[in-house]
Short mmCIF file of C-alpha atoms in Angstrom, two decimals:
data_model
loop_
_atom_site.label_atom_id
_atom_site.label_comp_id
_atom_site.label_asym_id
_atom_site.label_seq_id
_atom_site.Cartn_x
_atom_site.Cartn_y
_atom_site.Cartn_z
CA MET Z 1 64.86 91.58 36.96
CA ARG Z 2 64.15 93.84 39.97
CA PHE Z 3 61.08 93.61 42.18
CA ARG Z 4 59.91 96.47 44.41
CA THR Z 5 57.84 95.88 47.51
CA THR Z 6 56.07 98.78 49.23
CA ILE Z 7 53.86 98.89 52.30
CA THR Z 8 51.34 101.69 52.62
CA ILE Z 9 49.60 101.97 55.98
CA GLY Z 10 45.95 102.82 55.86
CA HIS Z 11 45.63 102.19 52.13
CA VAL Z 12 44.95 99.02 50.20
CA GLU Z 13 45.51 98.94 46.45
CA PRO Z 14 42.75 97.45 44.32
CA PRO Z 15 43.62 93.92 43.15
CA GLY Z 16 43.70 95.05 39.54
CA ASN Z 17 46.49 97.51 40.24
CA CYS Z 18 48.74 95.43 42.49
CA GLY Z 19 52.42 95.15 41.68
CA LEU Z 20 52.09 91.52 40.54
CA MET Z 21 49.64 92.38 37.80
CA GLU Z 22 51.96 95.10 36.47
CA LEU Z 23 54.31 92.37 35.24
CA ASN Z 24 54.11 91.29 31.62
CA ASP Z 25 52.68 87.90 30.59
CA ASP Z 26 56.08 86.22 30.28
CA CYS Z 27 57.04 87.12 33.85
CA LEU Z 28 53.67 86.06 35.22
CA LEU Z 29 53.92 82.77 33.38
CA MET Z 30 57.38 82.10 34.87
CA ILE Z 31 55.98 82.70 38.34
CA CYS Z 32 52.92 80.48 37.76
CA GLU Z 33 55.10 77.65 36.45
CA ARG Z 34 56.82 77.41 39.82
CA LEU Z 35 53.60 77.12 41.79
CA SER Z 36 52.04 73.80 42.78
CA LEU Z 37 48.89 72.60 41.05
CA GLY Z 38 46.90 73.51 44.15
CA ASP Z 39 48.18 77.08 44.17
CA GLN Z 40 47.53 77.39 40.45
CA LEU Z 41 43.96 76.22 41.00
CA LYS Z 42 43.49 78.80 43.78
CA LEU Z 43 44.65 81.56 41.42
CA ILE Z 44 42.07 80.45 38.87
CA GLU Z 45 39.37 80.58 41.53
CA LEU Z 46 40.22 84.29 42.12
CA GLN Z 47 38.53 84.78 38.74
CA GLU Z 48 41.14 87.26 37.59
CA LYS Z 49 40.81 86.90 33.83
CA ARG Z 50 44.46 87.43 32.92
CA LEU Z 51 45.87 85.05 35.53
CA SER Z 52 43.29 82.36 34.74
CA SER Z 53 44.06 82.58 31.04
CA LEU Z 54 47.80 82.21 31.65
CA ILE Z 55 47.41 79.18 33.92
CA LEU Z 56 44.97 77.44 31.59
CA HIS Z 57 47.39 78.10 28.72
CA LEU Z 58 50.17 76.58 30.86
CA TRP Z 59 48.08 73.45 31.52
CA SER Z 60 47.17 73.13 27.83
CA GLY Z 61 50.86 72.91 26.97
CA ARG Z 62 52.13 70.91 29.94
CA TYR Z 63 49.39 68.26 30.00
CA ALA Z 64 48.35 68.15 26.35
CA LYS Z 65 49.64 64.61 25.92
CA GLN Z 66 48.67 63.21 29.33
CA PHE Z 67 47.98 64.08 32.95
CA ASP Z 68 49.38 61.61 35.46
CA PHE Z 69 47.34 61.93 38.65
CA GLY Z 70 49.67 59.60 40.56
CA ARG Z 71 52.76 61.77 40.03
CA GLU Z 72 51.25 65.00 41.36
CA GLN Z 73 52.06 64.69 45.05
CA HIS Z 74 50.57 68.09 45.89
CA LEU Z 75 47.11 66.80 44.97
CA LYS Z 76 46.97 65.03 48.33
CA LEU Z 77 46.85 68.44 50.01
CA LEU Z 78 43.70 69.46 48.14
CA LYS Z 79 40.16 68.78 49.24
CA CYS Z 80 38.16 66.25 47.23
CA ASP Z 81 36.04 68.99 45.67
CA GLU Z 82 39.18 70.85 44.59
CA GLN Z 83 40.64 67.69 43.04
CA ALA Z 84 37.40 67.19 41.11
CA LYS Z 85 37.54 70.79 39.81
CA LEU Z 86 41.13 70.24 38.73
CA LEU Z 87 40.15 67.12 36.78
CA ASP Z 88 37.45 69.20 35.07
CA TYR Z 89 39.88 71.90 33.98
CA ILE Z 90 42.65 69.55 32.84
CA GLY Z 91 40.23 67.03 31.32
CA ARG Z 92 39.29 69.67 28.75
CA ARG Z 93 42.93 70.15 27.78
CA THR Z 94 44.51 66.69 27.64
CA ARG Z 95 44.26 63.58 25.51
CA ALA Z 96 44.92 61.15 28.38
CA LEU Z 97 44.10 60.92 32.08
CA ILE Z 98 46.13 58.21 33.77
CA ASN Z 99 46.42 56.65 37.24
CA LEU Z 100 43.18 58.13 38.51
CA PRO Z 101 41.94 56.76 41.87
CA GLY Z 102 38.61 55.60 40.49
CA THR Z 103 37.11 54.65 43.86
CA SER Z 104 38.07 57.89 45.65
CA GLU Z 105 35.66 60.62 46.66
CA CYS Z 106 37.19 63.13 44.22
CA CYS Z 107 36.49 60.82 41.27
CA ARG Z 108 32.95 60.18 42.46
CA ILE Z 109 32.34 63.96 42.57
CA TRP Z 110 33.98 64.41 39.18
CA LEU Z 111 31.94 61.65 37.52
CA LYS Z 112 28.62 62.85 38.94
CA ARG Z 113 28.96 66.47 37.83
CA LYS Z 114 27.19 67.62 34.70
CA ARG Z 115 29.66 68.86 32.10
CA LYS Z 116 30.49 68.81 28.43
CA VAL Z 117 31.57 65.46 27.02
CA PHE Z 118 35.33 65.00 26.68
CA THR Z 119 35.28 63.71 23.11
CA HIS Z 120 39.02 64.39 22.65
CA ILE Z 121 40.24 62.07 25.43
CA GLN Z 122 41.55 58.82 23.97
CA ARG Z 123 43.31 57.16 26.90
CA VAL Z 124 42.15 56.74 30.50
CA SER Z 125 43.60 54.56 33.25
CA PHE Z 126 42.63 53.96 36.87
CA THR Z 127 44.38 52.40 39.83
CA LYS Z 128 40.99 51.12 41.04
CA SER Z 129 37.54 51.11 39.46
CA SER Z 130 33.95 50.77 40.67
CA SER Z 131 30.44 50.30 39.30
CA LEU Z 132 29.79 54.05 39.35
CA LEU Z 133 32.86 54.62 37.22
CA ILE Z 134 31.73 51.97 34.73
CA GLN Z 135 28.29 53.58 34.42
CA LYS Z 136 29.49 57.17 33.96
CA LEU Z 137 32.76 56.85 32.07
CA PRO Z 138 31.45 55.86 28.59
CA HIS Z 139 29.23 58.95 28.50
CA LEU Z 140 32.01 61.21 29.74
CA CYS Z 141 34.75 59.94 27.36
CA PRO Z 142 32.88 58.20 24.50
CA ASN Z 143 35.83 58.12 22.09
CA MET Z 144 38.30 56.27 24.30
CA VAL Z 145 40.74 54.03 22.47
CA ASP Z 146 42.81 52.76 25.44
CA LEU Z 147 41.17 51.90 28.77
CA LYS Z 148 42.84 50.49 31.90
CA LEU Z 149 40.56 49.81 34.85
CA GLY Z 150 43.24 48.73 37.33
CA GLU Z 151 41.83 46.72 40.22
CA GLY Z 152 38.09 46.19 39.93
CA VAL Z 153 36.07 46.55 43.13
CA ASP Z 154 32.99 44.29 43.02
CA LEU Z 155 32.49 44.76 39.29
CA THR Z 156 29.78 42.57 37.77
CA PRO Z 157 29.34 41.16 34.26
CA ILE Z 158 26.39 43.57 33.86
CA ASP Z 159 28.72 46.49 34.57
CA MET Z 160 31.21 45.31 31.97
CA ASP Z 161 28.55 44.63 29.34
CA CYS Z 162 27.26 48.17 29.86
CA LEU Z 163 30.77 49.53 29.50
CA PHE Z 164 31.63 47.70 26.29
CA LYS Z 165 28.28 48.38 24.62
CA ASN Z 166 28.87 52.11 24.99
CA LEU Z 167 32.51 52.18 23.90
CA ASN Z 168 32.59 51.73 20.15
CA ASN Z 169 36.20 52.79 19.59
CA VAL Z 170 38.09 50.95 22.33
CA ARG Z 171 41.05 49.01 20.92
CA SER Z 172 43.05 48.31 24.09
CA PHE Z 173 41.65 47.07 27.40
CA GLU Z 174 43.27 46.06 30.68
CA LEU Z 175 41.89 44.82 34.01
CA LEU Z 176 44.34 43.80 36.74
CA SER Z 177 41.94 41.97 39.02
CA ASN Z 178 38.41 41.80 40.32
CA SER Z 179 37.01 40.28 43.50
CA HIS Z 180 34.62 38.14 41.45
CA CYS Z 181 36.86 37.45 38.46
CA ARG Z 182 35.74 33.83 38.06
CA GLN Z 183 32.17 34.97 37.38
CA PHE Z 184 33.17 37.16 34.47
CA GLU Z 185 31.47 35.91 31.34
CA TYR Z 186 30.78 38.81 29.03
CA GLN Z 187 31.32 39.66 25.39
CA TYR Z 188 34.49 41.59 24.62
CA PRO Z 189 34.30 44.32 21.95
CA ARG Z 190 35.14 43.03 18.50
CA SER Z 191 37.23 46.16 17.95
CA LEU Z 192 39.84 45.04 20.51
CA GLU Z 193 43.42 44.80 19.27
CA THR Z 194 45.17 44.52 22.67
CA LEU Z 195 43.80 42.69 25.70
CA LYS Z 196 45.40 42.30 29.15
CA LEU Z 197 43.59 40.19 31.74
CA PRO Z 198 44.27 37.82 34.64
CA ALA Z 199 44.94 34.30 33.37
CA CYS Z 200 41.78 32.94 35.02
CA MET Z 201 39.62 35.38 33.05
CA VAL Z 202 41.38 34.50 29.80
CA ASN Z 203 40.89 30.82 30.50
CA ALA Z 204 37.17 31.30 31.22
CA ARG Z 205 36.55 32.81 27.75
CA VAL Z 206 39.56 31.63 25.79
CA SER Z 207 37.58 30.36 22.81
CA GLU Z 208 35.68 33.63 22.38
CA ILE Z 209 38.81 35.72 22.91
CA PHE Z 210 40.69 33.94 20.14
CA GLN Z 211 37.82 34.63 17.76
CA LEU Z 212 38.04 38.41 18.15
CA PRO Z 213 38.71 39.48 14.56
CA ARG Z 214 41.18 42.32 15.27
CA LEU Z 215 42.99 40.99 18.35
CA ARG Z 216 46.75 41.11 17.80
CA LEU Z 217 48.30 41.09 21.28
CA LEU Z 218 47.03 39.06 24.24
CA THR Z 219 48.61 39.23 27.70
CA ALA Z 220 47.49 37.01 30.58
CA PHE Z 221 49.09 37.32 34.00
CA LEU Z 222 48.71 35.67 37.38
CA CYS Z 223 45.54 36.81 39.12
CA ARG Z 224 46.11 38.76 42.31
CA ASN Z 225 43.28 36.77 43.87
CA SER Z 226 45.08 33.48 43.30
CA GLY Z 227 46.12 33.30 46.94
CA HIS Z 228 42.54 32.94 48.22
CA CYS Z 229 39.83 32.98 45.53
CA HIS Z 230 41.35 30.30 43.32
CA LEU Z 231 42.43 27.79 45.92
CA ASP Z 232 40.33 25.06 47.44
CA ASP Z 233 41.74 22.79 50.15
CA GLY Z 234 45.30 23.46 49.02
CA LYS Z 235 44.62 22.60 45.37
CA ALA Z 236 44.31 25.09 42.55
CA ASN Z 237 40.78 25.64 41.32
CA ALA Z 238 40.08 24.63 37.74
CA SER Z 239 39.65 28.26 36.70
CA GLY Z 240 43.22 29.01 37.74
CA THR Z 241 44.98 26.13 35.99
CA GLY Z 242 45.48 24.93 32.47
CA THR Z 243 45.56 28.40 30.94
CA LEU Z 244 48.75 27.72 29.04
CA SER Z 245 47.46 24.51 27.49
CA ALA Z 246 44.04 26.03 26.81
CA CYS Z 247 45.52 29.00 24.97
CA LEU Z 248 47.95 26.89 22.96
CA GLN Z 249 45.09 24.60 21.98
CA GLN Z 250 43.05 27.58 20.80
CA ILE Z 251 45.97 28.82 18.69
CA ARG Z 252 46.14 25.44 17.02
CA GLY Z 253 42.39 25.29 16.53
CA HIS Z 254 41.77 28.72 15.01
CA ASN Z 255 43.25 30.86 12.30
CA CYS Z 256 43.85 33.59 14.88
CA ARG Z 257 45.42 36.90 13.92
CA ILE Z 258 47.47 37.32 17.08
CA VAL Z 259 51.12 38.21 16.46
CA GLY Z 260 52.06 38.71 20.11
CA LEU Z 261 51.07 36.50 23.04
CA ARG Z 262 52.34 36.74 26.60
CA LEU Z 263 51.04 34.34 29.22
CA GLN Z 264 51.79 34.07 32.92
CA CYS Z 265 50.08 31.10 34.49
CA ARG Z 266 50.60 27.84 36.31
CA LEU Z 267 52.51 25.08 34.59
CA ASP Z 268 50.47 21.96 33.90
CA ASP Z 269 51.26 18.59 32.33
CA CYS Z 270 49.12 18.97 29.19
CA LEU Z 271 51.51 20.93 26.97
CA PRO Z 272 51.39 19.92 23.31
CA VAL Z 273 54.10 17.40 22.46
CA VAL Z 274 53.55 17.42 18.70
CA ALA Z 275 55.52 19.65 16.39
CA VAL Z 276 54.04 23.13 16.71
CA GLU Z 277 56.73 25.26 15.07
CA ASP Z 278 54.43 25.76 12.08
CA ILE Z 279 51.78 27.25 14.37
CA PHE Z 280 53.89 29.63 16.45
CA ARG Z 281 57.51 30.37 17.24
CA LEU Z 282 58.57 30.69 20.84
CA ARG Z 283 61.36 33.18 21.55
CA TYR Z 284 61.22 33.55 25.34
CA PHE Z 285 60.28 31.14 28.09
CA ALA Z 286 60.45 31.61 31.85
CA TRP Z 287 59.65 29.07 34.55
CA HIS Z 288 59.50 30.33 38.12
CA SER Z 289 58.83 27.49 40.51
CA GLN Z 290 59.35 27.70 44.22
CA LEU Z 291 58.44 24.71 46.33
CA THR Z 292 54.97 24.99 47.81
CA VAL Z 293 54.78 24.55 51.57
CA HIS Z 294 51.87 22.47 52.90
CA TYR Z 295 51.20 22.62 56.65
CA ASP Z 296 49.11 19.84 58.17
CA VAL Z 297 47.10 21.24 61.08
CA ALA Z 298 46.37 17.76 62.45
CA ASP Z 299 49.93 16.74 63.28
CA GLY Z 300 51.87 19.96 62.62
CA SER Z 301 53.93 18.40 59.85
CA VAL Z 302 55.37 20.45 56.99
CA THR Z 303 55.56 19.00 53.50
CA TRP Z 304 57.44 20.52 50.59
CA MET Z 305 55.41 19.98 47.44
CA PRO Z 306 57.42 20.11 44.20
CA GLN Z 307 56.06 20.44 40.69
CA ARG Z 308 54.50 17.23 39.38
CA PRO Z 309 57.02 15.08 37.43
CA GLN Z 310 54.57 14.82 34.53
CA ALA Z 311 54.63 18.60 34.10
CA VAL Z 312 58.44 18.65 33.97
CA ARG Z 313 58.56 15.90 31.33
CA SER Z 314 55.86 17.65 29.32
CA LEU Z 315 57.82 20.90 29.50
CA LEU Z 316 61.02 19.29 28.18
CA CYS Z 317 59.24 17.89 25.15
CA PHE Z 318 57.41 21.15 24.51
CA LEU Z 319 60.60 23.25 24.59
CA ALA Z 320 62.25 20.80 22.22
CA THR Z 321 59.57 21.55 19.60
CA GLN Z 322 60.57 25.23 19.85
CA ALA Z 323 64.34 24.68 19.68
CA ALA Z 324 64.75 26.49 16.35
CA SER Z 325 63.30 29.81 17.54
CA LEU Z 326 64.03 29.73 21.29
CA ARG Z 327 66.46 32.50 22.25
CA GLU Z 328 66.00 33.15 25.97
CA LEU Z 329 65.31 31.03 29.04
CA ASP Z 330 64.60 32.33 32.52
CA PHE Z 331 64.66 29.94 35.48
CA THR Z 332 64.87 32.63 38.17
CA ARG Z 333 63.48 31.50 41.53
CA ASN Z 334 63.15 27.95 40.23
CA ALA Z 335 63.69 25.16 42.74
CA HIS Z 336 63.41 22.57 39.96
CA ALA Z 337 66.13 23.92 37.64
CA THR Z 338 68.67 21.44 38.99
CA PRO Z 339 71.78 20.29 37.08
CA THR Z 340 69.89 17.11 36.19
CA PHE Z 341 66.98 19.06 34.72
CA LEU Z 342 69.31 21.36 32.74
CA ALA Z 343 71.21 18.34 31.39
CA GLN Z 344 67.95 16.74 30.26
CA LEU Z 345 66.89 20.02 28.62
CA ASP Z 346 70.24 20.24 26.81
CA ALA Z 347 69.78 16.73 25.48
CA HIS Z 348 66.27 17.49 24.21
CA LEU Z 349 67.37 20.74 22.54
CA LYS Z 350 70.38 19.13 20.87
CA ARG Z 351 68.30 16.28 19.48
CA ALA Z 352 65.91 18.88 18.05
CA GLY Z 353 68.78 20.82 16.45
CA GLY Z 354 68.58 23.84 18.75
CA CYS Z 355 71.06 25.70 20.96
CA PRO Z 356 71.97 24.14 24.31
CA THR Z 357 71.06 26.09 27.42
CA THR Z 358 74.63 27.34 27.81
CA GLN Z 359 74.29 29.25 24.51
CA LEU Z 360 70.90 30.75 25.28
CA THR Z 361 70.48 33.99 27.18
CA ASN Z 362 69.72 32.78 30.68
CA THR Z 363 68.54 35.47 33.06
CA ASN Z 364 68.80 33.02 35.91
CA THR Z 365 72.51 33.80 36.19
CA HIS Z 366 72.41 37.48 35.20
CA VAL Z 367 69.77 39.06 37.39
CA SER Z 368 69.81 42.82 37.84
CA ALA Z 369 68.69 44.61 40.98
CA ASP Z 370 65.43 45.64 39.29
CA VAL Z 371 64.68 42.06 38.29
CA GLU Z 372 65.42 40.85 41.80
CA ALA Z 373 62.97 43.40 43.17
CA ASP Z 374 60.33 42.20 40.71
CA ALA Z 375 61.09 38.63 41.72
CA ASP Z 376 60.33 39.40 45.35
CA ALA Z 377 57.04 40.99 44.32
CA ASP Z 378 56.19 37.99 42.15
CA SER Z 379 56.91 35.59 44.99
CA ALA Z 380 54.62 37.50 47.32
CA GLU Z 381 51.79 37.57 44.79
CA THR Z 382 51.99 33.95 43.69
CA ASN Z 383 51.98 32.37 47.16
CA ASP Z 384 54.97 30.24 46.13
CA LEU Z 385 52.97 28.45 43.45
CA ALA Z 386 54.83 27.42 40.32
CA PHE Z 387 54.08 29.50 37.26
CA VAL Z 388 55.47 30.13 33.82
CA GLU Z 389 55.84 33.15 31.58
CA LEU Z 390 55.62 32.46 27.88
CA GLU Z 391 56.09 34.92 25.03
CA LEU Z 392 55.14 34.02 21.49
CA LEU Z 393 55.77 36.33 18.56
CA HIS Z 394 55.47 36.05 14.80
CA LEU Z 395 52.58 33.71 14.23
CA PRO Z 396 52.25 32.36 10.66
CA ASN Z 397 50.09 35.15 9.30
CA GLU Z 398 52.22 38.01 10.59
CA GLN Z 399 54.03 38.31 7.27
CA SER Z 400 50.83 39.34 5.55
CA GLU Z 401 48.96 40.78 8.51
CA ALA Z 402 51.49 42.95 10.37
CA SER Z 403 54.54 45.01 9.61
CA THR Z 404 57.79 44.92 11.56
CA GLY Z 405 57.06 48.35 13.03
CA GLU Z 406 53.72 47.25 14.40
CA MET Z 407 55.24 44.24 16.11
CA THR Z 408 58.02 46.29 17.71
CA ALA Z 409 55.46 48.77 19.03
CA MET Z 410 53.31 46.00 20.50
CA ARG Z 411 56.25 44.36 22.21
CA ASP Z 412 57.28 47.70 23.77
#
């Protein structure tokens, strides 16, 4: 391909006859593909019909499945109004908008503008969310199936009630944290099939959550506010503890339809010690337990606070009830996984007819670099408080309620 550049002094060619526009559509498209999103947007704003059509066609193909706001580094160079215009253009041509900065000025401009409803968008996710977003989003994307709000900024139960009442098709919902998470007491949509919440929020409404008729996968993780909102005088607040026991009790008390359950919460000493293998089958169990440091301001003394002995004994008995299905243990970053503890666990598993710890996959001794990086992040978030990760799959009704393909998809 050969390009010719000419300079004519004293004469300016009309834009419609410039050398660039003499190229065919394929050549123009190749050039546009190599431009940043910002430059492509500026070409559209020239209102040259042929160029605009080519770029919009390019966006329709490139972002048809999803548009990841977080991966487009060039967006940082655009003004807020330009970012909002870009969301308008691409929002009409994609099925998913993900990693949007919901509390940013560009999103506020985008949400406030009058436009056609994006009925085709099924998945939306935010890194942060606000009350304005909650109020506008259901009317902008009424047919959403998958919604992730990220970190909530001063969201109220009224905001969430308004959101759920106007989203009739939502089947998957996720909220990472909220500054007032302990006050959240609202009704979740009965259409939910997948729910991901901080453990404190699950614990606050655990009975209602387990009665959702279509819920199949529940994930509860350590609240990011646990370092300050859930602690009182060095002791965990009631809303931050007991989640594991509370959820297991609800499984035993209801004919729930859940076939996948992942919990990340603090270990307590109320785990069920009766045979529960007929209620669920545990395949994976992780216990991360660093020693908590307590500093006494009065005399400057430092006390290392281990997990309560009752919790350790309760854990041994609980794991023994799951010996038949247990396949993986993870004691990474666990100050309590001493040789004595492991010997006691082996004895309990052998008496129950299960595999000893030496025959189970133990990620405590085979930790990859990625896992180590996650471990550091976990340690920072948990403030050195002991917590467990529990994964239950294949509850009793999964044989009639779910296919193998569905369960694999949910686990992924």
